[in-house]
mmCIF file with all atom_site columns, C-alpha atoms in Angstrom:
data_model
loop_
_atom_site.group_PDB
_atom_site.id
_atom_site.type_symbol
_atom_site.label_atom_id
_atom_site.label_alt_id
_atom_site.label_comp_id
_atom_site.label_asym_id
_atom_site.label_entity_id
_atom_site.label_seq_id
_atom_site.pdbx_PDB_ins_code
_atom_site.Cartn_x
_atom_site.Cartn_y
_atom_site.Cartn_z
_atom_site.occupancy
_atom_site.B_iso_or_equiv
_atom_site.pdbx_formal_charge
_atom_site.auth_seq_id
_atom_site.auth_comp_id
_atom_site.auth_asym_id
_atom_site.auth_atom_id
_atom_site.pdbx_PDB_model_num
ATOM 1   C CA . MET A 1 1   ? -153.327 -8.036  131.967 1.00 39.00 ? 1   MET A CA 1
ATOM 2   C CA . THR A 1 2   ? -151.407 -9.668  134.741 1.00 38.00 ? 2   THR A CA 1
ATOM 3   C CA . GLY A 1 3   ? -151.098 -8.631  138.326 1.00 40.00 ? 3   GLY A CA 1
ATOM 4   C CA . GLY A 1 4   ? -147.994 -8.212  140.404 1.00 39.00 ? 4   GLY A CA 1
ATOM 5   C CA . SER A 1 5   ? -146.212 -10.812 142.456 1.00 40.00 ? 5   SER A CA 1
ATOM 6   C CA . GLY A 1 6   ? -147.958 -13.656 144.200 1.00 42.00 ? 6   GLY A CA 1
ATOM 7   C CA . GLY A 1 7   ? -149.329 -15.165 141.011 1.00 40.00 ? 7   GLY A CA 1
ATOM 8   C CA . ASP A 1 8   ? -152.538 -13.084 141.028 1.00 38.00 ? 8   ASP A CA 1
ATOM 9   C CA . HIS A 1 9   ? -153.352 -13.003 137.321 1.00 35.00 ? 9   HIS A CA 1
ATOM 10  C CA . ARG A 1 10  ? -156.389 -11.153 136.025 1.00 35.00 ? 10  ARG A CA 1
ATOM 11  C CA . SER A 1 11  ? -157.847 -10.701 132.580 1.00 37.00 ? 11  SER A CA 1
ATOM 12  C CA . ALA A 1 12  ? -160.414 -8.309  131.221 1.00 40.00 ? 12  ALA A CA 1
ATOM 13  C CA . TRP A 1 13  ? -163.218 -10.470 132.640 1.00 40.00 ? 13  TRP A CA 1
ATOM 14  C CA . GLY A 1 14  ? -161.804 -11.452 136.020 1.00 40.00 ? 14  GLY A CA 1
ATOM 15  C CA . PRO A 1 15  ? -159.377 -14.103 137.224 1.00 39.00 ? 15  PRO A CA 1
ATOM 16  C CA . ASP A 1 16  ? -156.877 -15.314 134.660 1.00 39.00 ? 16  ASP A CA 1
ATOM 17  C CA . THR A 1 17  ? -158.495 -17.898 132.381 1.00 41.00 ? 17  THR A CA 1
ATOM 18  C CA . ARG A 1 18  ? -155.139 -19.199 131.180 1.00 38.00 ? 18  ARG A CA 1
ATOM 19  C CA . SER A 1 19  ? -154.967 -21.555 134.148 1.00 35.00 ? 19  SER A CA 1
ATOM 20  C CA . SER A 1 20  ? -155.305 -25.306 133.808 1.00 36.00 ? 20  SER A CA 1
ATOM 21  C CA . ASP A 1 21  ? -159.075 -24.846 134.065 1.00 38.00 ? 21  ASP A CA 1
ATOM 22  C CA . THR A 1 22  ? -159.302 -23.529 130.495 1.00 40.00 ? 22  THR A CA 1
ATOM 23  C CA . SER A 1 23  ? -156.163 -24.814 128.828 1.00 42.00 ? 23  SER A CA 1
ATOM 24  C CA . PRO A 1 24  ? -156.460 -27.041 125.786 1.00 44.00 ? 24  PRO A CA 1
ATOM 25  C CA . ALA A 1 25  ? -156.130 -30.781 126.124 1.00 41.00 ? 25  ALA A CA 1
ATOM 26  C CA . THR A 1 26  ? -152.543 -31.830 126.598 1.00 44.00 ? 26  THR A CA 1
ATOM 27  C CA . GLY A 1 27  ? -150.640 -34.951 127.491 1.00 45.00 ? 27  GLY A CA 1
ATOM 28  C CA . SER A 1 28  ? -152.050 -38.432 127.325 1.00 52.00 ? 28  SER A CA 1
ATOM 29  C CA . GLY A 1 29  ? -155.511 -39.740 128.030 1.00 80.00 ? 29  GLY A CA 1
ATOM 30  C CA . ILE A 1 30  ? -159.005 -39.645 126.647 1.00 86.00 ? 30  ILE A CA 1
ATOM 31  C CA . GLN A 1 31  ? -159.360 -35.871 126.193 1.00 88.00 ? 31  GLN A CA 1
ATOM 32  C CA . PRO A 1 32  ? -156.419 -35.283 123.793 1.00 91.00 ? 32  PRO A CA 1
ATOM 33  C CA . ARG A 1 33  ? -157.249 -38.534 122.004 1.00 92.00 ? 33  ARG A CA 1
ATOM 34  C CA . ALA A 1 34  ? -160.831 -37.377 121.447 1.00 94.00 ? 34  ALA A CA 1
ATOM 35  C CA . SER A 1 35  ? -159.593 -33.948 120.304 1.00 95.00 ? 35  SER A CA 1
ATOM 36  C CA . ARG A 1 36  ? -157.206 -35.492 117.785 1.00 95.00 ? 36  ARG A CA 1
ATOM 37  C CA . ARG A 1 37  ? -159.898 -37.838 116.445 1.00 95.00 ? 37  ARG A CA 1
ATOM 38  C CA . LEU A 1 38  ? -162.507 -35.096 116.121 1.00 97.00 ? 38  LEU A CA 1
ATOM 39  C CA . ALA A 1 39  ? -160.041 -32.751 114.390 1.00 97.00 ? 39  ALA A CA 1
ATOM 40  C CA . ALA A 1 40  ? -159.163 -35.540 111.920 1.00 97.00 ? 40  ALA A CA 1
ATOM 41  C CA . LEU A 1 41  ? -162.851 -36.291 111.325 1.00 96.00 ? 41  LEU A CA 1
ATOM 42  C CA . LEU A 1 42  ? -163.585 -32.597 110.704 1.00 98.00 ? 42  LEU A CA 1
ATOM 43  C CA . GLU A 1 43  ? -160.591 -32.337 108.359 1.00 97.00 ? 43  GLU A CA 1
ATOM 44  C CA . ALA A 1 44  ? -161.696 -35.380 106.333 1.00 97.00 ? 44  ALA A CA 1
ATOM 45  C CA . ALA A 1 45  ? -165.297 -34.139 106.092 1.00 97.00 ? 45  ALA A CA 1
ATOM 46  C CA . ALA A 1 46  ? -164.192 -30.654 105.017 1.00 98.00 ? 46  ALA A CA 1
ATOM 47  C CA . ASP A 1 47  ? -161.809 -32.098 102.429 1.00 97.00 ? 47  ASP A CA 1
ATOM 48  C CA . ALA A 1 48  ? -164.520 -34.428 101.080 1.00 97.00 ? 48  ALA A CA 1
ATOM 49  C CA . VAL A 1 49  ? -166.727 -31.479 100.107 1.00 97.00 ? 49  VAL A CA 1
ATOM 50  C CA . GLY A 1 50  ? -163.928 -29.043 99.266  1.00 97.00 ? 50  GLY A CA 1
ATOM 51  C CA . ALA A 1 51  ? -164.864 -26.674 102.096 1.00 97.00 ? 51  ALA A CA 1
ATOM 52  C CA . PRO A 1 52  ? -162.427 -23.729 102.157 1.00 97.00 ? 52  PRO A CA 1
ATOM 53  C CA . VAL A 1 53  ? -161.565 -24.166 105.827 1.00 98.00 ? 53  VAL A CA 1
ATOM 54  C CA . GLU A 1 54  ? -158.638 -24.992 108.056 1.00 96.00 ? 54  GLU A CA 1
ATOM 55  C CA . ILE A 1 55  ? -159.030 -27.131 111.176 1.00 97.00 ? 55  ILE A CA 1
ATOM 56  C CA . LEU A 1 56  ? -156.841 -25.734 113.954 1.00 96.00 ? 56  LEU A CA 1
ATOM 57  C CA . GLU A 1 57  ? -156.233 -26.975 117.486 1.00 94.00 ? 57  GLU A CA 1
ATOM 58  C CA . ALA A 1 58  ? -155.550 -24.757 120.504 1.00 92.00 ? 58  ALA A CA 1
ATOM 59  C CA . ILE A 1 59  ? -155.451 -21.454 118.629 1.00 94.00 ? 59  ILE A CA 1
ATOM 60  C CA . ASN A 1 60  ? -155.465 -17.995 120.153 1.00 96.00 ? 60  ASN A CA 1
ATOM 61  C CA . LEU A 1 61  ? -158.956 -16.753 119.298 1.00 97.00 ? 61  LEU A CA 1
ATOM 62  C CA . VAL A 1 62  ? -159.732 -13.050 119.687 1.00 97.00 ? 62  VAL A CA 1
ATOM 63  C CA . VAL A 1 63  ? -163.264 -12.352 120.920 1.00 97.00 ? 63  VAL A CA 1
ATOM 64  C CA . PRO A 1 64  ? -164.669 -8.939  121.946 1.00 95.00 ? 64  PRO A CA 1
ATOM 65  C CA . ASP A 1 65  ? -163.981 -9.621  125.623 1.00 91.00 ? 65  ASP A CA 1
ATOM 66  C CA . GLY A 1 66  ? -160.456 -10.988 125.259 1.00 94.00 ? 66  GLY A CA 1
ATOM 67  C CA . LEU A 1 67  ? -158.623 -14.080 124.134 1.00 96.00 ? 67  LEU A CA 1
ATOM 68  C CA . LEU A 1 68  ? -159.844 -17.687 124.292 1.00 97.00 ? 68  LEU A CA 1
ATOM 69  C CA . ILE A 1 69  ? -158.161 -20.966 123.360 1.00 96.00 ? 69  ILE A CA 1
ATOM 70  C CA . PRO A 1 70  ? -160.702 -23.462 122.019 1.00 97.00 ? 70  PRO A CA 1
ATOM 71  C CA . ASP A 1 71  ? -159.660 -27.100 121.729 1.00 97.00 ? 71  ASP A CA 1
ATOM 72  C CA . ILE A 1 72  ? -160.578 -27.066 118.022 1.00 98.00 ? 72  ILE A CA 1
ATOM 73  C CA . ALA A 1 73  ? -161.571 -24.259 115.645 1.00 98.00 ? 73  ALA A CA 1
ATOM 74  C CA . VAL A 1 74  ? -162.781 -24.430 112.064 1.00 98.00 ? 74  VAL A CA 1
ATOM 75  C CA . CYS A 1 75  ? -161.523 -21.269 110.361 1.00 98.00 ? 75  CYS A CA 1
ATOM 76  C CA . ASP A 1 76  ? -161.764 -19.704 106.930 1.00 97.00 ? 76  ASP A CA 1
ATOM 77  C CA . ALA A 1 77  ? -158.768 -21.123 105.041 1.00 97.00 ? 77  ALA A CA 1
ATOM 78  C CA . ASP A 1 78  ? -157.543 -17.797 103.645 1.00 95.00 ? 78  ASP A CA 1
ATOM 79  C CA . ALA A 1 79  ? -157.790 -16.111 107.038 1.00 93.00 ? 79  ALA A CA 1
ATOM 80  C CA . ALA A 1 80  ? -155.975 -19.012 108.712 1.00 93.00 ? 80  ALA A CA 1
ATOM 81  C CA . ALA A 1 81  ? -153.170 -18.791 106.147 1.00 93.00 ? 81  ALA A CA 1
ATOM 82  C CA . ASP A 1 82  ? -152.757 -15.076 106.879 1.00 91.00 ? 82  ASP A CA 1
ATOM 83  C CA . ALA A 1 83  ? -153.095 -15.404 110.663 1.00 87.00 ? 83  ALA A CA 1
ATOM 84  C CA . GLY A 1 84  ? -150.203 -14.647 112.927 1.00 87.00 ? 84  GLY A CA 1
ATOM 85  C CA . LEU A 1 85  ? -150.411 -15.486 116.613 1.00 89.00 ? 85  LEU A CA 1
ATOM 86  C CA . THR A 1 86  ? -154.163 -14.883 116.796 1.00 94.00 ? 86  THR A CA 1
ATOM 87  C CA . VAL A 1 87  ? -157.285 -15.501 114.727 1.00 96.00 ? 87  VAL A CA 1
ATOM 88  C CA . PRO A 1 88  ? -160.195 -13.033 114.916 1.00 97.00 ? 88  PRO A CA 1
ATOM 89  C CA . ALA A 1 89  ? -163.601 -14.515 115.775 1.00 97.00 ? 89  ALA A CA 1
ATOM 90  C CA . HIS A 1 90  ? -165.177 -13.301 112.522 1.00 97.00 ? 90  HIS A CA 1
ATOM 91  C CA . ASP A 1 91  ? -162.964 -15.800 110.641 1.00 97.00 ? 91  ASP A CA 1
ATOM 92  C CA . VAL A 1 92  ? -164.158 -18.783 112.707 1.00 98.00 ? 92  VAL A CA 1
ATOM 93  C CA . LEU A 1 93  ? -167.129 -20.939 111.674 1.00 98.00 ? 93  LEU A CA 1
ATOM 94  C CA . LEU A 1 94  ? -167.078 -23.461 114.532 1.00 98.00 ? 94  LEU A CA 1
ATOM 95  C CA . VAL A 1 95  ? -165.389 -23.843 117.898 1.00 98.00 ? 95  VAL A CA 1
ATOM 96  C CA . VAL A 1 96  ? -165.217 -27.094 119.862 1.00 98.00 ? 96  VAL A CA 1
ATOM 97  C CA . GLU A 1 97  ? -164.501 -27.474 123.544 1.00 97.00 ? 97  GLU A CA 1
ATOM 98  C CA . ILE A 1 98  ? -163.762 -30.872 125.053 1.00 96.00 ? 98  ILE A CA 1
ATOM 99  C CA . ALA A 1 99  ? -164.960 -30.666 128.628 1.00 94.00 ? 99  ALA A CA 1
ATOM 100 C CA . SER A 1 100 ? -163.028 -32.213 131.464 1.00 88.00 ? 100 SER A CA 1
ATOM 101 C CA . PRO A 1 101 ? -163.944 -32.195 135.140 1.00 87.00 ? 101 PRO A CA 1
ATOM 102 C CA . SER A 1 102 ? -161.858 -29.040 135.604 1.00 89.00 ? 102 SER A CA 1
ATOM 103 C CA . THR A 1 103 ? -163.271 -27.158 132.577 1.00 91.00 ? 103 THR A CA 1
ATOM 104 C CA . ARG A 1 104 ? -166.895 -28.331 132.578 1.00 90.00 ? 104 ARG A CA 1
ATOM 105 C CA . VAL A 1 105 ? -168.381 -25.174 134.165 1.00 92.00 ? 105 VAL A CA 1
ATOM 106 C CA . THR A 1 106 ? -166.320 -22.846 131.998 1.00 95.00 ? 106 THR A CA 1
ATOM 107 C CA . ASP A 1 107 ? -167.169 -24.816 128.833 1.00 95.00 ? 107 ASP A CA 1
ATOM 108 C CA . ARG A 1 108 ? -170.892 -24.880 129.697 1.00 94.00 ? 108 ARG A CA 1
ATOM 109 C CA . LYS A 1 109 ? -171.370 -21.326 130.984 1.00 94.00 ? 109 LYS A CA 1
ATOM 110 C CA . MET A 1 110 ? -168.622 -18.803 130.230 1.00 95.00 ? 110 MET A CA 1
ATOM 111 C CA . LYS A 1 111 ? -167.267 -19.831 126.850 1.00 97.00 ? 111 LYS A CA 1
ATOM 112 C CA . PRO A 1 112 ? -170.611 -20.251 125.028 1.00 97.00 ? 112 PRO A CA 1
ATOM 113 C CA . ALA A 1 113 ? -171.618 -16.723 126.046 1.00 97.00 ? 113 ALA A CA 1
ATOM 114 C CA . LEU A 1 114 ? -168.299 -15.284 124.860 1.00 97.00 ? 114 LEU A CA 1
ATOM 115 C CA . TYR A 1 115 ? -168.359 -17.215 121.577 1.00 98.00 ? 115 TYR A CA 1
ATOM 116 C CA . ALA A 1 116 ? -171.984 -16.183 120.965 1.00 98.00 ? 116 ALA A CA 1
ATOM 117 C CA . ALA A 1 117 ? -171.168 -12.518 121.668 1.00 97.00 ? 117 ALA A CA 1
ATOM 118 C CA . ALA A 1 118 ? -168.374 -12.853 119.090 1.00 98.00 ? 118 ALA A CA 1
ATOM 119 C CA . GLY A 1 119 ? -170.896 -14.131 116.508 1.00 98.00 ? 119 GLY A CA 1
ATOM 120 C CA . ILE A 1 120 ? -169.378 -17.596 116.002 1.00 98.00 ? 120 ILE A CA 1
ATOM 121 C CA . ALA A 1 121 ? -172.139 -19.573 114.270 1.00 98.00 ? 121 ALA A CA 1
ATOM 122 C CA . HIS A 1 122 ? -171.446 -23.005 115.799 1.00 98.00 ? 122 HIS A CA 1
ATOM 123 C CA . TYR A 1 123 ? -170.291 -24.110 119.256 1.00 98.00 ? 123 TYR A CA 1
ATOM 124 C CA . TRP A 1 124 ? -169.847 -27.814 119.975 1.00 98.00 ? 124 TRP A CA 1
ATOM 125 C CA . ARG A 1 125 ? -169.077 -29.235 123.401 1.00 97.00 ? 125 ARG A CA 1
ATOM 126 C CA . LEU A 1 126 ? -167.876 -32.804 123.771 1.00 97.00 ? 126 LEU A CA 1
ATOM 127 C CA . GLU A 1 127 ? -168.321 -34.263 127.248 1.00 95.00 ? 127 GLU A CA 1
ATOM 128 C CA . LEU A 1 128 ? -166.572 -37.581 127.824 1.00 93.00 ? 128 LEU A CA 1
ATOM 129 C CA . GLU A 1 129 ? -167.791 -38.494 131.313 1.00 89.00 ? 129 GLU A CA 1
ATOM 130 C CA . PRO A 1 130 ? -169.782 -40.361 132.448 1.00 89.00 ? 130 PRO A CA 1
ATOM 131 C CA . ALA A 1 131 ? -170.391 -41.381 128.802 1.00 91.00 ? 131 ALA A CA 1
ATOM 132 C CA . PRO A 1 132 ? -169.417 -39.564 125.591 1.00 94.00 ? 132 PRO A CA 1
ATOM 133 C CA . ARG A 1 133 ? -171.984 -37.050 124.355 1.00 95.00 ? 133 ARG A CA 1
ATOM 134 C CA . LEU A 1 134 ? -171.755 -34.137 121.975 1.00 97.00 ? 134 LEU A CA 1
ATOM 135 C CA . TYR A 1 135 ? -173.758 -30.936 122.208 1.00 97.00 ? 135 TYR A CA 1
ATOM 136 C CA . LEU A 1 136 ? -174.098 -29.329 118.783 1.00 97.00 ? 136 LEU A CA 1
ATOM 137 C CA . GLY A 1 137 ? -174.869 -25.651 119.278 1.00 97.00 ? 137 GLY A CA 1
ATOM 138 C CA . GLU A 1 138 ? -176.098 -23.335 116.560 1.00 97.00 ? 138 GLU A CA 1
ATOM 139 C CA . LEU A 1 139 ? -176.206 -19.577 117.164 1.00 98.00 ? 139 LEU A CA 1
ATOM 140 C CA . GLU A 1 140 ? -179.777 -18.363 117.396 1.00 97.00 ? 140 GLU A CA 1
ATOM 141 C CA . ASN A 1 141 ? -181.007 -15.078 118.904 1.00 96.00 ? 141 ASN A CA 1
ATOM 142 C CA . GLY A 1 142 ? -177.687 -14.365 120.624 1.00 96.00 ? 142 GLY A CA 1
ATOM 143 C CA . GLY A 1 143 ? -177.259 -17.813 122.202 1.00 96.00 ? 143 GLY A CA 1
ATOM 144 C CA . TYR A 1 144 ? -176.667 -21.410 121.191 1.00 98.00 ? 144 TYR A CA 1
ATOM 145 C CA . LEU A 1 145 ? -179.529 -23.824 120.620 1.00 97.00 ? 145 LEU A CA 1
ATOM 146 C CA . ASP A 1 146 ? -178.082 -27.243 121.476 1.00 96.00 ? 146 ASP A CA 1
ATOM 147 C CA . ARG A 1 147 ? -178.838 -30.623 119.974 1.00 96.00 ? 147 ARG A CA 1
ATOM 148 C CA . LEU A 1 148 ? -177.578 -33.581 122.018 1.00 96.00 ? 148 LEU A CA 1
ATOM 149 C CA . VAL A 1 149 ? -175.940 -36.628 120.433 1.00 95.00 ? 149 VAL A CA 1
ATOM 150 C CA . GLN A 1 150 ? -175.245 -39.606 122.714 1.00 94.00 ? 150 GLN A CA 1
ATOM 151 C CA . ALA A 1 151 ? -172.566 -42.269 122.292 1.00 92.00 ? 151 ALA A CA 1
ATOM 152 C CA . ALA A 1 152 ? -173.557 -45.003 119.816 1.00 91.00 ? 152 ALA A CA 1
ATOM 153 C CA . GLU A 1 153 ? -175.803 -42.523 117.993 1.00 90.00 ? 153 GLU A CA 1
ATOM 154 C CA . THR A 1 154 ? -174.554 -41.293 114.670 1.00 90.00 ? 154 THR A CA 1
ATOM 155 C CA . THR A 1 155 ? -175.970 -37.982 113.584 1.00 92.00 ? 155 THR A CA 1
ATOM 156 C CA . ALA A 1 156 ? -175.670 -36.140 110.309 1.00 94.00 ? 156 ALA A CA 1
ATOM 157 C CA . VAL A 1 157 ? -174.666 -32.505 110.597 1.00 95.00 ? 157 VAL A CA 1
ATOM 158 C CA . ASP A 1 158 ? -175.028 -30.142 107.627 1.00 95.00 ? 158 ASP A CA 1
ATOM 159 C CA . ARG A 1 159 ? -173.242 -27.034 108.895 1.00 93.00 ? 159 ARG A CA 1
ATOM 160 C CA . PRO A 1 160 ? -170.614 -25.753 108.667 1.00 95.00 ? 160 PRO A CA 1
ATOM 161 C CA . PHE A 1 161 ? -170.212 -28.694 106.217 1.00 96.00 ? 161 PHE A CA 1
ATOM 162 C CA . PRO A 1 162 ? -171.687 -32.209 106.051 1.00 96.00 ? 162 PRO A CA 1
ATOM 163 C CA . ILE A 1 163 ? -170.316 -34.654 108.607 1.00 96.00 ? 163 ILE A CA 1
ATOM 164 C CA . ASP A 1 164 ? -171.541 -37.790 110.403 1.00 95.00 ? 164 ASP A CA 1
ATOM 165 C CA . ILE A 1 165 ? -170.539 -38.020 114.064 1.00 93.00 ? 165 ILE A CA 1
ATOM 166 C CA . ASP A 1 166 ? -170.787 -40.643 116.807 1.00 94.00 ? 166 ASP A CA 1
ATOM 167 C CA . PRO A 1 167 ? -169.344 -39.249 120.072 1.00 95.00 ? 167 PRO A CA 1
ATOM 168 C CA . GLY A 1 168 ? -168.517 -42.760 121.266 1.00 92.00 ? 168 GLY A CA 1
ATOM 169 C CA . VAL A 1 169 ? -166.039 -43.252 118.425 1.00 92.00 ? 169 VAL A CA 1
ATOM 170 C CA . LEU A 1 170 ? -164.194 -40.105 119.475 1.00 92.00 ? 170 LEU A CA 1
ATOM 171 C CA . ALA A 1 171 ? -163.531 -41.474 122.940 1.00 85.00 ? 171 ALA A CA 1
ATOM 172 C CA . HIS A 1 172 ? -162.806 -45.119 122.180 1.00 77.00 ? 172 HIS A CA 1
ATOM 173 C CA . ARG A 1 173 ? -160.992 -46.859 119.373 1.00 61.00 ? 173 ARG A CA 1
ATOM 174 C CA . ARG A 1 174 ? -163.240 -49.080 117.294 1.00 58.00 ? 174 ARG A CA 1
ATOM 175 C CA . ALA A 1 175 ? -162.271 -52.720 117.007 1.00 48.00 ? 175 ALA A CA 1
ATOM 176 C CA . PRO A 1 176 ? -160.892 -53.553 113.566 1.00 48.00 ? 176 PRO A CA 1
ATOM 177 C CA . GLU A 1 177 ? -163.492 -55.040 111.256 1.00 53.00 ? 177 GLU A CA 1
ATOM 178 C CA . GLN A 1 178 ? -163.006 -58.737 110.563 1.00 48.00 ? 178 GLN A CA 1
#
């Protein structure tokens, strides 16, 4: 729903969330680089175990309270193949938000509640400043129970499929091995 003139945009839950405060990572810089690297890492891990998923970036995700655009979503492969402009939340196994200074509050407070209400089993939040860290959230009792992974720590994750992650590698290119 959009308002009249003057740029006053409103959605079902208040002021328009399509503003730059909740838009996916675009342009150059650390945030889109980290998004691209994490999506590639997720894709490789899913392919390695033959997980029937599709890794999508900046999709239109339908949740009970409206439409959200996560930076990355891991979706059921068949549902993703059949999807048009939107993907329903029940076809999504994991959403990832890459927080920036302008999206940090939304990514910490609003989006986890909306994703949890939609029943999405896993919510990850990558924060790049002041140092890379990844919050791995698993849906439990209507909210996400987070596990924190700091840069230079590699952690093994089993769900939605096995993957080893070091948040520091997502933000900075590793030096080539000699």
